[in-house]
Short mmCIF file of C-alpha atoms in Angstrom, two decimals:
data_model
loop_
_atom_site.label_atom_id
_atom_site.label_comp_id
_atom_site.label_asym_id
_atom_site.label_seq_id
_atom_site.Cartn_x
_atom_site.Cartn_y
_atom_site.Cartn_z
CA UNK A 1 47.37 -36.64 1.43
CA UNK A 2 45.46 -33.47 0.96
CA UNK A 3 42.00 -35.08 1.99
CA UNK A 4 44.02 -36.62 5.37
CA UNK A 5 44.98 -33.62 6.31
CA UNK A 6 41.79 -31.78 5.71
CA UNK A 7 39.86 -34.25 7.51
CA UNK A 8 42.24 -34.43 10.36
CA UNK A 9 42.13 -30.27 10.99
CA UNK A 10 38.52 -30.66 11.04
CA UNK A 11 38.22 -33.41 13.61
CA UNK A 12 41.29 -30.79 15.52
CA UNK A 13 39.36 -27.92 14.96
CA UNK A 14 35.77 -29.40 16.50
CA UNK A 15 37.41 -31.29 19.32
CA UNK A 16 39.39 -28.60 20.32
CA UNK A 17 36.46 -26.26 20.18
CA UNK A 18 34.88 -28.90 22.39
CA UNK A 19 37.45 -28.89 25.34
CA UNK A 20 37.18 -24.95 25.41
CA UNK A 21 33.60 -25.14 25.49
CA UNK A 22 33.70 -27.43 28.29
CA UNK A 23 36.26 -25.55 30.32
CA UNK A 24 34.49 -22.07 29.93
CA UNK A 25 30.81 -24.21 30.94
CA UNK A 26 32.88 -25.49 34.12
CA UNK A 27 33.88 -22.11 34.84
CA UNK A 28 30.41 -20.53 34.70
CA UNK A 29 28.48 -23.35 36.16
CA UNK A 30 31.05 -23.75 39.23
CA UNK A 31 31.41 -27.56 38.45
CA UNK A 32 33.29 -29.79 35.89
CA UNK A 33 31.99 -30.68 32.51
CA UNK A 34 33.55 -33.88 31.89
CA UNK A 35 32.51 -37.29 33.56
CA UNK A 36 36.04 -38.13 35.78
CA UNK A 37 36.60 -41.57 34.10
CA UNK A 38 36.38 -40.08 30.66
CA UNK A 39 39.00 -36.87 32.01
CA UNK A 40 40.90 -39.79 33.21
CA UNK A 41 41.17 -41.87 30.13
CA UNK A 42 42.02 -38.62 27.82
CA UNK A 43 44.43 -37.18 30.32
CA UNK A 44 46.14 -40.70 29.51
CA UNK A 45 46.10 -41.30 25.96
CA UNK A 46 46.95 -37.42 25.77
CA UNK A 47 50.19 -37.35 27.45
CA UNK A 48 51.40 -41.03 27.09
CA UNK A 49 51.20 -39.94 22.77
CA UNK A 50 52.19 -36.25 22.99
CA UNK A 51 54.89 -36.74 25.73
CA UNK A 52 56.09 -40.42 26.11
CA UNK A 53 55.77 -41.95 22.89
CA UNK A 54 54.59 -39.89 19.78
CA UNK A 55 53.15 -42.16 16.75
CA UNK A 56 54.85 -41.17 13.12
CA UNK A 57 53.42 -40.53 10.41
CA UNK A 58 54.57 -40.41 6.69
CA UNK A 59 54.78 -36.41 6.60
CA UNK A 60 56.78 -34.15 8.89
CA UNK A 61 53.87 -31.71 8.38
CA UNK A 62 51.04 -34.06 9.69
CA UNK A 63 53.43 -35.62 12.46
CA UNK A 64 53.62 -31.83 13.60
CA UNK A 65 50.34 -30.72 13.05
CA UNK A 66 49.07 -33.78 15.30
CA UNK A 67 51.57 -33.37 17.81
CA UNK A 68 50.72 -29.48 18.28
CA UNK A 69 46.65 -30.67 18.46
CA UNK A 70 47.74 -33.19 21.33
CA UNK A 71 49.84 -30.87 23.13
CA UNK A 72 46.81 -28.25 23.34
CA UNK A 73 44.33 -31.01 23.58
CA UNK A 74 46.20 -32.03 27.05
CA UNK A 75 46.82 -28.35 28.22
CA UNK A 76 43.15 -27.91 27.76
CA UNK A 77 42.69 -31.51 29.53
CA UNK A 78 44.89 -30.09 32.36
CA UNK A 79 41.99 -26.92 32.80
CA UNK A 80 39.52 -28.81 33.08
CA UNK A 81 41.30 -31.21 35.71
CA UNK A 82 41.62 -28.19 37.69
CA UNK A 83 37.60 -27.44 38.00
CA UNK A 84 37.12 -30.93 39.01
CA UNK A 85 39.31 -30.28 41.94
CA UNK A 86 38.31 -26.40 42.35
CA UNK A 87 34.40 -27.24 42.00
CA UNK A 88 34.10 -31.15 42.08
CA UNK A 89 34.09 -31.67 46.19
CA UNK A 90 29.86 -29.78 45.51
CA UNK A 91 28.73 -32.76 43.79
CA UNK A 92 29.66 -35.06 46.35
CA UNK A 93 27.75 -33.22 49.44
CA UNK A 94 28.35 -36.15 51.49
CA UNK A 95 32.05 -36.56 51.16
CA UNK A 96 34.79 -34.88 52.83
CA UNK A 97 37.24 -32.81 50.59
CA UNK A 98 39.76 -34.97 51.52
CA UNK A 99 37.95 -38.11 50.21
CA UNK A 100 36.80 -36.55 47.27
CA UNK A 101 40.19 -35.43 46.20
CA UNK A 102 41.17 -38.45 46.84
CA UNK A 103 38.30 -40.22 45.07
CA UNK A 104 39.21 -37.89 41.82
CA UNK A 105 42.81 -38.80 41.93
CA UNK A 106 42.04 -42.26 42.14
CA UNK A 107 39.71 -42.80 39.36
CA UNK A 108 42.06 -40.08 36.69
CA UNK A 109 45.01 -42.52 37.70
CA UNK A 110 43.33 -45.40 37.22
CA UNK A 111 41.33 -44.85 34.37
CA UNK A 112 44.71 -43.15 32.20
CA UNK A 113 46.39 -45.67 33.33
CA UNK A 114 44.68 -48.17 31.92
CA UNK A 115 44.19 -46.52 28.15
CA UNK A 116 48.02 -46.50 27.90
CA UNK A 117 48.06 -50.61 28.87
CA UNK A 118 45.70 -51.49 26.44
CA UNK A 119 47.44 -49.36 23.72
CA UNK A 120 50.87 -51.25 24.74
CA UNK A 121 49.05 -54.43 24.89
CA UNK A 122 48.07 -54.66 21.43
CA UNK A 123 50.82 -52.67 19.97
CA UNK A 124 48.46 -50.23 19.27
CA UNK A 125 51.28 -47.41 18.39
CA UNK A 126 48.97 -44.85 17.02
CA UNK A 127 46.37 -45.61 20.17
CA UNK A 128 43.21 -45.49 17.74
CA UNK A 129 41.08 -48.84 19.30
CA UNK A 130 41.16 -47.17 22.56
CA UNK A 131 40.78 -43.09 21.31
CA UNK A 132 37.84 -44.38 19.90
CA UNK A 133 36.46 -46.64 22.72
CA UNK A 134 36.98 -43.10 24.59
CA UNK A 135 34.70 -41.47 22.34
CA UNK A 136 32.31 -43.83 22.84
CA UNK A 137 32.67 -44.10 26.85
CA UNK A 138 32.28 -40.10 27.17
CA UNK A 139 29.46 -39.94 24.79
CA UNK A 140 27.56 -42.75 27.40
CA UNK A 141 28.82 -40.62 30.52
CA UNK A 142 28.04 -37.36 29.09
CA UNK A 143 24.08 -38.95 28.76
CA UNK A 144 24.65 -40.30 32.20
CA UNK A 145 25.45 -37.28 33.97
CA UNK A 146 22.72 -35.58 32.10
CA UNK A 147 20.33 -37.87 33.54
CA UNK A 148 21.48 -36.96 37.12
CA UNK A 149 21.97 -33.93 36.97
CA UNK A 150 18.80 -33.09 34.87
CA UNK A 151 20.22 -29.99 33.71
CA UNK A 152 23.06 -28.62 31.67
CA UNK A 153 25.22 -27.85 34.46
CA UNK A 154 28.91 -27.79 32.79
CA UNK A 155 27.60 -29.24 29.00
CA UNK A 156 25.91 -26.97 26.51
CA UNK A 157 24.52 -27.92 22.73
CA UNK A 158 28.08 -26.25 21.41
CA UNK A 159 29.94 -28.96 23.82
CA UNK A 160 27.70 -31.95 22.31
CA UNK A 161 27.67 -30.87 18.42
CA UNK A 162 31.43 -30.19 18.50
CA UNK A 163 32.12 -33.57 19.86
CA UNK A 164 30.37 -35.19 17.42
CA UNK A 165 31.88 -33.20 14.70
CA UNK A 166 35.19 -34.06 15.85
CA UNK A 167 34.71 -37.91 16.45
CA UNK A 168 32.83 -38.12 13.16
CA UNK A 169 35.91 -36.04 11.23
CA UNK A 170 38.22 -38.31 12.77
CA UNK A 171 36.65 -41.34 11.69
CA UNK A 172 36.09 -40.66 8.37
CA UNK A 173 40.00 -39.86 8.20
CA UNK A 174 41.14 -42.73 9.74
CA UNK A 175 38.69 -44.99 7.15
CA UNK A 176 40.00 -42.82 4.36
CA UNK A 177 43.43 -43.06 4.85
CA UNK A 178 44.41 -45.25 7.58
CA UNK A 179 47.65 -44.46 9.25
CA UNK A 180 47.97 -48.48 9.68
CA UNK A 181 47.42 -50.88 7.20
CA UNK A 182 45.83 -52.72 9.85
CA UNK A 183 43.66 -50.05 10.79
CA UNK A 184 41.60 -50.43 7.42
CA UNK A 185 40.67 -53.80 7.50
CA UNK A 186 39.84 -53.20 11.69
CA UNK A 187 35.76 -54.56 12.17
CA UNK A 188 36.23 -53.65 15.82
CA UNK A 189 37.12 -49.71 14.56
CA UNK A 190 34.56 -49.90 11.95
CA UNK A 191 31.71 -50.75 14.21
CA UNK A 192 32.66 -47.93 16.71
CA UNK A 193 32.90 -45.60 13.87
CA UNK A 194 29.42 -46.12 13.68
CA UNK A 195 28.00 -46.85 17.50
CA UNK A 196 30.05 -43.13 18.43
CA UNK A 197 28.09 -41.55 15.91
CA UNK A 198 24.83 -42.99 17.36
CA UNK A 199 25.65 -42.24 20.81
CA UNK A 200 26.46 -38.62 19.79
CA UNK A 201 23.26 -37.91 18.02
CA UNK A 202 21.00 -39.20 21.15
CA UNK A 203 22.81 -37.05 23.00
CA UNK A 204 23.05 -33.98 20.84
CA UNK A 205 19.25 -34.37 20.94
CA UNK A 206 18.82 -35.08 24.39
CA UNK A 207 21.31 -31.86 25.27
CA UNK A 208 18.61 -30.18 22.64
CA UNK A 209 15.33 -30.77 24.35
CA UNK A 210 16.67 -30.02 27.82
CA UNK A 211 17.91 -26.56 26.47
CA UNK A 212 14.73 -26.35 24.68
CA UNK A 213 12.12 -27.26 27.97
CA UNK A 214 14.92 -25.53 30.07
CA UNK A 215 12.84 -22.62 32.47
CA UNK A 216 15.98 -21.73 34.39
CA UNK A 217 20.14 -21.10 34.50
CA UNK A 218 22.00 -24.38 34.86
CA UNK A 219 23.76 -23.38 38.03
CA UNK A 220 22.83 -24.62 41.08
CA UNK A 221 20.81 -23.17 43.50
CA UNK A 222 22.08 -25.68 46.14
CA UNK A 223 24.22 -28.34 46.85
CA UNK A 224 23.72 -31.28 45.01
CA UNK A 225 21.46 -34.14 46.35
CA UNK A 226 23.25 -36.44 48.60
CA UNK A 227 23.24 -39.74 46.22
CA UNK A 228 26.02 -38.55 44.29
CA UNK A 229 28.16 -41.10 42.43
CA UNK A 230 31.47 -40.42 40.13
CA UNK A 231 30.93 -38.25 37.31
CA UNK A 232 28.70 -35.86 39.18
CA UNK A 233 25.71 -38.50 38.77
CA UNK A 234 22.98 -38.20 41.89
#
């Protein structure tokens, strides 16, 4: 019980620390920090479990203390949903700021959507295949967008190092003390235990050696090259 609950602050504490990093990046950088299928898919989980349908756990105190980190985790979700719309319509140059709004709403429905199907579909009640699969999908399209935009325009070494902090709390609480019998003998959550932890390195060390061969601020001088794709690729 103790050891759950330590575990599970830790992986609040870091992931937490990673949405306010990437809010306050978003705000200085004028753009959004977070690819849009990745806001999309955590905008979902977040308010289907904090709002709709909250898992239970065996302790009033843990049931609270997780409900309190979703609640801020969504709030914090719901900041950064604003930048895309306040700053997004820059990376897309081409676009009108009509399409582009619409483009953003489209893919956040879409992509929350369909986390909360797949969580119903296999009676998934505490959503952990598909928090995880997040993990991993944001870890990819956080390397992706560093690739396009070839700087650190809304993500910072804070953003990446908290994330994988949090993911890699999280997963060692879940394989400690899994909240679903199920859960524990999962070879599907076991192996992306493992692949997010991968992903999160390579991309703690890629953030690392941009910051490290970086000769100037992250914010643009310009706008954004005109082969911009979702996510804030180019």
């Amino acid at each position: 019980m103790i050891t759950q609950v330590v575990v599970h602050t830790f992986a609040g504490i870091f992931w937490t620390t990673a949405y306010v990093l990437i809010a306050l990046k978003s705000r200085a950088d004028r753009t959004y920090g977070m690819p849009l299928a990745a806001l999309g898919a955590n905008l979902g989980w977040e308010f289907y479990f904090t709002v709709i349908d909250p898992p239970t756990y065996d302790s009033d105190f843990v049931f609270g203390a997780q409900l309190t980190i979703d609640a801020i985790w969504l709030l914090t979700d719901f900041v950064i949903l604003w930048y895309v719309f306040r700053h997004g319509p820059r990376e897309f140059p081409g676009l009108s700021r009509r399409l582009c709004y619409a483009m953003f709403a489209g893919v956040i429905v879409l992509m929350g959507t369909t986390d909360v199907l797949i969580s119903r579909e296999f009676e998934d009640s505490y959503g952990l295949r598909v928090s995880f699969l997040q993990a991993l999908m944001m870890s990819l399209l956080f390397l992706g967008m560093l690739q396009a935009r070839r700087s650190l325009r809304g993500q910072s070494l804070g953003i990446a190092v908290a994330k994988m902090l949090g993911t890699a709390a999280a997963s060692l609480g879940v394989h400690l003390r899994p909240p679903l019998p199920e859960y524990g003998h999962s070879v599907l959550l076991k192996f992306l235990y493992l692949v997010c932890l991968a992903a999160d390195v390579v991309y703690v060390v890629a953030v690392y050696r941009i910051r490290q061969g970086r000769s100037g601020p992250a914010r643009p001088t310009g706008k954004v090259g005109a082969g911009a794709r979702i996510g804030g690729e180019r």
